[in-house]
Short mmCIF file of C-alpha atoms in Angstrom, two decimals:
data_model
loop_
_atom_site.label_atom_id
_atom_site.label_comp_id
_atom_site.label_asym_id
_atom_site.label_seq_id
_atom_site.Cartn_x
_atom_site.Cartn_y
_atom_site.Cartn_z
CA MET N 1 -38.15 1.41 12.55
CA LYS N 2 -35.77 -1.25 13.19
CA PHE N 3 -35.35 -4.49 11.12
CA ASN N 4 -35.54 -8.05 12.05
CA SER N 5 -32.08 -9.47 12.10
CA LYS N 6 -33.30 -12.88 12.25
CA LEU N 7 -34.14 -12.10 8.26
CA LEU N 8 -30.21 -11.64 7.70
CA ALA N 9 -28.50 -14.24 5.85
CA ALA N 10 -24.79 -14.00 5.41
CA ILE N 11 -22.63 -15.33 2.49
CA ALA N 12 -19.02 -15.48 3.23
CA ILE N 13 -16.55 -14.48 0.53
CA THR N 14 -12.83 -14.99 1.85
CA ILE N 15 -10.50 -13.49 -0.57
CA VAL N 16 -7.70 -16.23 -0.60
CA SER N 17 -6.59 -19.02 -2.78
CA THR N 18 -9.43 -21.24 -1.97
CA ALA N 19 -13.02 -19.94 -1.53
CA VAL N 20 -15.03 -20.43 1.70
CA VAL N 21 -18.65 -19.77 1.15
CA SER N 22 -20.98 -20.22 4.24
CA CYS N 23 -24.01 -18.75 5.93
CA SER N 24 -24.29 -17.55 9.47
CA LYS N 25 -25.58 -13.99 11.14
CA SER N 26 -23.77 -10.98 10.82
CA GLU N 27 -21.09 -10.12 13.11
CA LYS N 28 -20.15 -6.36 14.64
CA THR N 29 -16.71 -5.62 13.31
CA ASP N 30 -14.11 -2.38 13.95
CA GLN N 31 -11.89 -0.94 11.58
CA PRO N 32 -8.23 -2.07 12.08
CA ALA N 33 -5.79 0.52 12.77
CA ALA N 34 -4.49 2.28 9.30
CA THR N 35 -0.79 1.21 8.90
CA SER N 36 1.51 3.23 6.44
CA ALA N 37 3.93 1.56 3.95
CA GLU N 38 6.62 -0.80 5.11
CA LYS N 39 10.61 0.28 5.10
CA GLY N 40 12.20 -0.63 1.89
CA SER N 41 8.89 -0.94 -0.26
CA GLY N 42 10.03 1.61 -2.43
CA LEU N 43 6.64 3.42 -1.49
CA PRO N 44 6.69 7.31 -0.59
CA ALA N 45 6.43 7.35 3.35
CA GLY N 46 2.68 7.86 4.66
CA HIS N 47 1.41 5.76 1.71
CA PRO N 48 -1.06 2.85 2.75
CA PRO N 49 0.12 -0.81 2.52
CA LEU N 50 -0.95 -3.40 -0.71
CA GLY N 51 -3.08 -5.67 -0.32
CA GLN N 52 -2.74 -9.50 -0.01
CA GLU N 53 -2.96 -11.92 -3.27
CA GLY N 54 -5.53 -14.24 -3.78
CA ALA N 55 -8.44 -15.01 -6.31
CA LEU N 56 -11.39 -17.13 -6.62
CA ALA N 57 -14.62 -17.43 -8.71
CA GLY N 58 -18.07 -19.03 -7.93
CA LYS N 59 -21.56 -18.67 -7.33
CA LEU N 60 -23.38 -17.26 -4.23
CA GLN N 61 -26.56 -18.79 -2.61
CA PRO N 62 -28.45 -15.81 -1.17
CA ASP N 63 -31.68 -16.44 0.51
CA PRO N 64 -34.15 -14.74 -1.91
CA ASN N 65 -36.65 -13.99 1.27
CA ALA N 66 -34.00 -12.15 3.39
CA LYS N 67 -34.43 -8.55 3.71
CA PHE N 68 -30.43 -8.15 4.36
CA THR N 69 -27.87 -10.20 2.44
CA VAL N 70 -24.48 -9.80 3.67
CA PHE N 71 -21.47 -10.69 1.70
CA ARG N 72 -18.20 -11.30 3.68
CA VAL N 73 -15.01 -10.12 2.09
CA GLY N 74 -12.19 -11.10 4.94
CA ASN N 75 -9.87 -8.64 6.52
CA SER N 76 -10.64 -6.19 3.87
CA ASN N 77 -12.22 -2.75 3.66
CA VAL N 78 -14.72 -2.10 1.10
CA LYS N 79 -13.84 0.96 -0.51
CA SER N 80 -15.83 1.41 -3.27
CA ILE N 81 -19.11 0.02 -5.00
CA PHE N 82 -20.19 0.59 -8.37
CA ILE N 83 -23.16 -0.80 -9.80
CA ASP N 84 -23.43 -1.21 -13.86
CA GLY N 85 -26.89 -2.47 -14.80
CA LYS N 86 -27.29 -6.07 -13.26
CA ILE N 87 -23.24 -6.01 -12.42
CA VAL N 88 -22.33 -5.16 -8.95
CA TRP N 89 -18.46 -4.18 -8.48
CA ILE N 90 -17.07 -4.17 -5.12
CA GLY N 91 -13.56 -2.52 -4.50
CA THR N 92 -11.76 -4.03 -1.41
CA SER N 93 -8.37 -4.07 0.04
CA GLY N 94 -7.90 -7.48 -1.44
CA GLY N 95 -8.69 -7.14 -5.32
CA VAL N 96 -12.22 -6.16 -7.08
CA ILE N 97 -15.19 -8.62 -7.27
CA ARG N 98 -17.47 -8.81 -10.22
CA HIS N 99 -20.94 -9.88 -8.90
CA ASP N 100 -23.81 -10.87 -11.70
CA THR N 101 -26.83 -10.22 -9.70
CA SER N 102 -28.71 -11.78 -12.18
CA THR N 103 -26.98 -15.01 -12.15
CA ASP N 104 -25.44 -14.83 -8.44
CA GLN N 105 -21.96 -15.36 -10.02
CA TYR N 106 -19.03 -13.78 -8.93
CA ARG N 107 -15.37 -13.34 -10.13
CA ILE N 108 -12.41 -11.85 -7.84
CA PHE N 109 -9.52 -9.59 -10.10
CA ASN N 110 -6.28 -9.12 -8.50
CA VAL N 111 -2.43 -9.46 -9.03
CA THR N 112 -2.75 -12.69 -10.22
CA ASN N 113 -5.40 -12.39 -13.17
CA GLY N 114 -4.97 -8.82 -14.60
CA LEU N 115 -4.01 -5.95 -11.89
CA LEU N 116 -0.92 -4.38 -10.59
CA SER N 117 -2.12 -4.24 -6.91
CA ASN N 118 -4.81 -5.83 -5.04
CA GLY N 119 -5.62 -2.65 -3.08
CA VAL N 120 -9.00 -1.19 -4.83
CA PHE N 121 -9.81 2.28 -3.71
CA HIS N 122 -12.48 3.29 -6.38
CA VAL N 123 -14.56 1.44 -9.16
CA GLY N 124 -16.23 3.64 -11.84
CA LYS N 125 -16.68 3.67 -15.63
CA LEU N 126 -15.01 5.51 -18.36
CA GLY N 127 -16.40 5.21 -21.62
CA ASP N 128 -16.96 1.26 -22.01
CA TYR N 129 -14.27 0.54 -19.58
CA ILE N 130 -14.50 -0.49 -15.84
CA ALA N 131 -11.71 1.75 -14.20
CA LEU N 132 -10.23 0.66 -11.14
CA GLY N 133 -8.14 3.56 -8.94
CA THR N 134 -5.43 1.31 -7.20
CA TYR N 135 -2.92 1.36 -4.21
CA GLY N 136 0.34 1.74 -5.93
CA GLY N 137 -0.66 0.01 -9.28
CA GLY N 138 -2.10 2.84 -11.22
CA LEU N 139 -5.23 3.04 -12.97
CA SER N 140 -6.56 -0.64 -14.17
CA LEU N 141 -8.88 -0.50 -17.09
CA TYR N 142 -11.23 -3.62 -17.92
CA ASP N 143 -12.55 -4.29 -21.34
CA GLN N 144 -15.38 -6.32 -21.01
CA LYS N 145 -15.83 -7.61 -24.22
CA LYS N 146 -12.49 -8.96 -24.44
CA ASP N 147 -12.28 -9.95 -20.86
CA SER N 148 -8.78 -8.30 -20.31
CA TRP N 149 -6.93 -5.41 -18.16
CA GLU N 150 -4.89 -2.54 -19.12
CA ASN N 151 -3.16 -0.81 -16.61
CA LEU N 152 -2.08 2.84 -16.77
CA ASN N 153 0.61 4.29 -14.60
CA VAL N 154 2.88 7.10 -14.06
CA PRO N 155 4.86 6.49 -17.53
CA ASN N 156 1.42 6.76 -19.19
CA GLY N 157 0.93 10.32 -17.58
CA LEU N 158 -0.68 9.56 -14.16
CA ALA N 159 0.80 12.00 -11.28
CA ASP N 160 0.93 9.03 -8.81
CA ALA N 161 0.36 5.32 -8.90
CA PHE N 162 -2.07 5.68 -6.18
CA ILE N 163 -5.46 6.67 -7.36
CA TYR N 164 -8.32 7.61 -5.48
CA LYS N 165 -11.16 8.82 -7.98
CA THR N 166 -11.90 9.14 -11.63
CA LEU N 167 -14.30 11.42 -13.12
CA LYS N 168 -15.39 12.16 -16.75
CA SER N 169 -16.76 15.74 -16.97
CA SER N 170 -19.49 16.68 -19.01
CA ASN N 171 -17.02 18.66 -21.46
CA GLY N 172 -15.18 15.22 -22.08
CA ASP N 173 -12.32 15.73 -20.10
CA ILE N 174 -11.09 13.06 -17.31
CA TRP N 175 -10.00 14.02 -13.99
CA ILE N 176 -7.89 11.48 -11.83
CA ALA N 177 -7.31 12.17 -8.30
CA THR N 178 -4.04 10.87 -6.76
CA TRP N 179 -1.60 10.82 -3.89
CA SER N 180 0.59 13.47 -6.12
CA GLY N 181 -2.17 16.01 -7.52
CA ALA N 182 -4.71 15.69 -10.12
CA ASN N 183 -4.80 14.66 -13.69
CA ARG N 184 -6.83 16.19 -16.24
CA VAL N 185 -6.76 14.37 -19.61
CA ARG N 186 -7.97 16.75 -22.35
CA GLY N 187 -10.76 15.36 -24.34
CA GLY N 188 -10.66 12.11 -22.53
CA ASP N 189 -8.03 10.54 -24.74
CA LEU N 190 -6.26 8.46 -22.16
CA HIS N 191 -3.82 7.05 -24.60
CA ASP N 192 -2.29 10.42 -26.13
CA ARG N 193 0.16 11.36 -23.31
CA SER N 194 0.11 14.75 -25.05
CA LYS N 195 -3.07 15.38 -23.74
CA TRP N 196 -2.40 14.52 -20.04
CA ASP N 197 -2.20 17.78 -17.39
CA VAL N 198 -1.02 17.37 -13.71
CA TYR N 199 -2.16 20.06 -11.13
CA THR N 200 -0.27 20.30 -7.63
CA VAL N 201 0.14 22.90 -5.07
CA GLU N 202 3.46 23.94 -6.74
CA ASN N 203 2.26 24.60 -10.37
CA THR N 204 -1.07 25.95 -9.32
CA LYS N 205 0.65 28.23 -6.86
CA GLY N 206 -1.30 27.01 -3.88
CA GLY N 207 -4.93 27.25 -5.67
CA LEU N 208 -4.70 23.28 -5.08
CA PRO N 209 -4.24 23.18 -1.10
CA ASN N 210 -2.85 19.73 -0.95
CA ASP N 211 -1.18 17.33 -3.39
CA TRP N 212 -3.08 14.46 -1.74
CA VAL N 213 -6.66 14.60 -3.68
CA TYR N 214 -9.01 12.19 -2.30
CA SER N 215 -12.51 12.90 -4.28
CA LEU N 216 -13.52 14.82 -7.46
CA GLU N 217 -17.41 15.78 -8.60
CA GLU N 218 -18.75 17.84 -10.84
CA GLY N 219 -20.56 20.96 -10.02
CA LYS N 220 -23.91 22.04 -11.33
CA ASN N 221 -22.42 24.31 -13.70
CA GLY N 222 -19.23 22.24 -14.91
CA GLU N 223 -16.84 23.50 -12.17
CA ILE N 224 -14.80 20.55 -10.87
CA TRP N 225 -14.57 20.25 -7.13
CA LEU N 226 -11.77 18.62 -5.60
CA ALA N 227 -11.42 17.22 -1.83
CA THR N 228 -7.89 17.20 -0.47
CA GLU N 229 -6.19 16.67 2.65
CA GLY N 230 -5.83 20.32 2.79
CA GLY N 231 -9.36 21.44 2.01
CA LEU N 232 -11.82 21.98 -0.52
CA ALA N 233 -10.83 23.34 -4.20
CA ARG N 234 -12.83 24.29 -7.06
CA PHE N 235 -11.46 24.52 -10.81
CA LYS N 236 -13.46 26.80 -12.98
CA ASP N 237 -12.80 28.63 -15.99
CA ASP N 238 -9.04 27.65 -15.49
CA LYS N 239 -9.06 29.34 -12.30
CA TRP N 240 -8.82 27.88 -8.75
CA GLU N 241 -10.14 28.82 -5.48
CA ASN N 242 -10.05 26.64 -2.16
CA TRP N 243 -11.02 26.46 1.54
CA ASN N 244 -9.87 25.29 4.65
CA HIS N 245 -10.76 24.99 7.95
CA ALA N 246 -9.75 28.04 8.61
CA LYS N 247 -12.46 29.39 5.85
CA GLY N 248 -15.05 26.95 6.91
CA VAL N 249 -14.47 23.43 6.45
CA GLY N 250 -15.23 21.34 9.30
CA ALA N 251 -16.95 21.91 12.71
CA PRO N 252 -15.03 23.80 15.54
CA PHE N 253 -12.88 21.58 17.91
CA GLU N 254 -15.11 23.05 20.52
CA LYS N 255 -18.11 21.41 19.37
CA VAL N 256 -17.04 18.19 18.75
CA LYS N 257 -14.03 17.63 21.69
CA ASN N 258 -16.39 16.08 24.17
CA ASP N 259 -18.28 13.46 21.68
CA PRO N 260 -16.97 9.87 21.46
CA GLN N 261 -13.90 9.87 19.45
CA PHE N 262 -12.66 7.53 16.58
CA GLY N 263 -9.69 5.27 17.82
CA THR N 264 -7.22 6.14 14.78
CA ASP N 265 -5.83 9.44 14.53
CA PRO N 266 -3.41 9.36 11.55
CA SER N 267 -0.92 11.68 12.87
CA THR N 268 -0.01 9.01 15.23
CA LEU N 269 0.78 6.68 12.52
CA SER N 270 2.16 8.52 9.65
CA GLU N 271 4.82 11.47 9.51
CA HIS N 272 3.02 12.79 6.61
CA HIS N 273 -0.28 12.91 8.44
CA ALA N 274 1.54 14.45 11.39
CA LYS N 275 3.26 16.93 9.25
CA GLN N 276 -0.26 17.97 7.63
CA LYS N 277 -1.78 18.34 11.33
CA LYS N 278 0.87 20.57 12.08
CA GLU N 279 1.04 22.47 9.52
CA MET N 280 -2.92 23.40 10.03
CA GLY N 281 -2.31 24.28 13.94
CA LEU N 282 -4.03 21.15 14.99
CA GLN N 283 -1.08 19.08 16.50
CA ASP N 284 -2.52 20.29 19.99
CA THR N 285 -5.93 18.86 20.12
CA GLY N 286 -5.14 15.41 21.27
CA ALA N 287 -7.58 13.64 19.30
CA ALA N 288 -8.24 12.43 15.90
CA PHE N 289 -9.35 15.63 14.52
CA ASN N 290 -8.44 17.11 11.18
CA PRO N 291 -11.11 19.20 9.45
CA ASN N 292 -9.06 19.86 6.62
CA TYR N 293 -8.97 16.19 5.52
CA ILE N 294 -11.88 15.91 3.38
CA VAL N 295 -12.40 12.18 3.23
CA SER N 296 -15.51 12.10 1.39
CA MET N 297 -17.59 14.56 -0.61
CA ALA N 298 -20.81 14.84 -2.87
CA VAL N 299 -22.56 17.58 -4.89
CA ASP N 300 -26.13 17.09 -4.76
CA ARG N 301 -29.13 17.86 -7.32
CA ASP N 302 -29.02 21.73 -6.22
CA GLY N 303 -25.18 21.94 -6.92
CA VAL N 304 -24.82 21.91 -2.94
CA VAL N 305 -21.19 20.70 -1.76
CA TRP N 306 -20.94 18.01 1.12
CA ALA N 307 -17.84 17.21 2.19
CA GLY N 308 -17.04 14.77 5.14
CA THR N 309 -14.03 15.40 7.09
CA TRP N 310 -11.67 13.44 9.75
CA GLY N 311 -13.39 14.09 13.05
CA GLY N 312 -14.95 17.35 11.95
CA GLY N 313 -18.15 16.06 10.87
CA LEU N 314 -20.28 16.88 7.63
CA SER N 315 -19.73 20.16 6.08
CA ARG N 316 -22.48 21.83 3.67
CA PHE N 317 -21.31 24.53 1.37
CA ASP N 318 -23.93 26.43 -1.23
CA GLY N 319 -21.14 28.26 -2.55
CA LYS N 320 -21.26 31.43 -0.30
CA LYS N 321 -21.62 29.94 3.44
CA TRP N 322 -20.58 27.05 5.35
CA LYS N 323 -22.86 24.83 7.98
CA HIS N 324 -21.59 21.91 9.98
CA TYR N 325 -23.37 18.68 11.15
CA THR N 326 -22.15 16.66 14.00
CA MET N 327 -22.99 14.13 16.72
CA SER N 328 -24.73 17.05 18.34
CA ASP N 329 -26.99 17.22 15.49
CA GLY N 330 -27.75 13.68 15.03
CA LEU N 331 -24.82 12.62 12.96
CA PRO N 332 -23.81 8.78 14.31
CA GLY N 333 -20.12 9.93 14.32
CA ASN N 334 -18.08 12.78 13.25
CA HIS N 335 -15.52 10.89 10.94
CA VAL N 336 -17.60 10.85 7.42
CA PHE N 337 -16.21 8.08 5.22
CA MET N 338 -18.80 7.84 2.69
CA LEU N 339 -21.11 10.29 1.07
CA HIS N 340 -23.69 9.17 -1.43
CA VAL N 341 -26.70 10.92 -3.11
CA ASP N 342 -29.42 8.52 -4.35
CA PRO N 343 -31.53 8.53 -7.28
CA SER N 344 -34.32 10.45 -5.39
CA GLY N 345 -31.84 12.83 -4.48
CA LYS N 346 -31.65 11.90 -0.68
CA LEU N 347 -27.83 12.01 0.78
CA TRP N 348 -26.58 9.33 2.86
CA VAL N 349 -23.91 9.53 5.08
CA GLY N 350 -21.37 6.52 6.16
CA THR N 351 -19.10 7.15 9.55
CA ASN N 352 -17.17 5.53 11.84
CA ASN N 353 -20.43 4.94 13.83
CA GLY N 354 -23.09 3.79 11.75
CA LEU N 355 -25.10 5.08 8.03
CA ALA N 356 -27.49 8.12 8.05
CA ARG N 357 -29.60 9.17 5.84
CA PHE N 358 -30.24 12.98 5.88
CA ASP N 359 -34.18 13.72 5.60
CA ASP N 360 -35.55 17.25 5.85
CA GLY N 361 -32.75 18.67 7.97
CA LYS N 362 -32.63 15.39 10.28
CA PHE N 363 -30.64 12.17 10.18
CA LYS N 364 -31.91 8.78 10.27
CA VAL N 365 -29.18 6.48 11.70
CA PHE N 366 -29.11 2.66 10.88
CA THR N 367 -26.41 0.26 12.62
CA THR N 368 -25.72 -3.20 12.98
CA ASP N 369 -28.52 -3.53 15.48
CA ASP N 370 -30.49 -2.80 12.14
CA GLY N 371 -28.80 -5.54 10.08
CA LEU N 372 -25.68 -3.69 8.80
CA PHE N 373 -22.43 -5.62 8.63
CA SER N 374 -20.47 -3.27 10.64
CA ASN N 375 -20.68 0.46 11.74
CA THR N 376 -17.65 1.54 9.94
CA ILE N 377 -19.18 2.47 6.46
CA PHE N 378 -17.03 3.26 3.70
CA SER N 379 -18.78 2.92 0.43
CA MET N 380 -22.64 2.85 -1.02
CA ALA N 381 -24.48 2.51 -4.24
CA THR N 382 -28.20 2.52 -5.56
CA ALA N 383 -29.21 -0.22 -8.03
CA PRO N 384 -31.41 0.36 -10.62
CA ASP N 385 -34.12 -1.68 -8.60
CA ASN N 386 -33.67 0.66 -5.95
CA SER N 387 -31.98 -1.78 -3.65
CA GLN N 388 -28.76 -0.71 -1.94
CA TRP N 389 -25.37 -2.12 -1.51
CA VAL N 390 -23.22 -0.83 1.51
CA GLY N 391 -19.80 -1.24 2.11
CA SER N 392 -17.78 -1.65 5.18
CA PHE N 393 -14.68 -3.24 6.92
CA GLY N 394 -14.90 -7.11 6.18
CA GLY N 395 -18.40 -7.02 4.14
CA VAL N 396 -21.06 -5.55 1.97
CA THR N 397 -24.62 -5.47 3.04
CA HIS N 398 -27.46 -5.50 0.27
CA LEU N 399 -30.64 -4.31 1.62
CA ALA N 400 -33.42 -5.65 -0.89
CA SER N 401 -34.98 -2.41 -0.19
CA ALA N 402 -34.21 1.19 0.98
CA PRO N 403 -35.05 1.25 4.65
CA LYS N 404 -37.75 3.44 5.76
#
């Protein structure tokens, strides 16, 4: 079923010093090539760049009768969406947007009003705080009652100032995914330095397969799953176990080599990525293919782990066996940037070439032809009213009702 694109209302939000708000039809956009940190920036080689400065606030005027509303965020990637009641938090490479759906009022926070970095990779909640994982600015905590920010960084215990995910586990521990390993804050007390642990490849003796930890999830039995650039790791009962491409992560290159390729191969843009690809014996593939690089992860209600890879499609792991899904199985693209399990238990897959819902072993695909702002999908969240918010490069699509 396709949706009538004429019902789409586009609200433009440009993250600059002066707000520009207008209505227009959605436009197809492509993700720009990734870039590494500039020389002399003081950042480790291969780190992504920081965002641009800017600030704005105002009120939106969406069409209440539209099935789709698209919020534009300029030349920014929407890397994370978090919904807290009627408040939608949108993390972009140009700041974080707080949108009150009950009033359509919005605010943007960035380096001008509380953050240490405009690049926001993750938005979540730790206790009463809204927690932001940033590009080089550490962990930013927003006290909603005081309307104030607190920034935690390496001196506070963080393994690195680049934060990709936070997780509060069922036993009260807080886990933080960083560029340089994973933090565990025992008991969740972020302000007690003695409670902070750091796990790296070195101190876990290879149990953590790579120090770049991209995502975290808690398993059905309290185990912690970690997605890294070198594969999947599990931390259970203080013991580590891991899996890489050789052990089952990602589809074989032979299965995907004839599929349309995503244009960005990180190994051609970063010495760090090139080194990782070489260490995994993938340097001769000549494509944007590194199935060890787990970009996204989700654990469903049955405890099954789903891993989205860079070029190796979607992998399913039940704790014993791996199964792979690629374009030949109906997936719109083999680069899986986002995984979201909605309240009904359905798995949504964001790729470089569209959004897919996994139903009864089959993929239902949605693209810009169906009303999405872009086919490059980075984030997604389901609201209490079951409407859905989908983040991409340049914008967020709000679906008033779930696609059929």
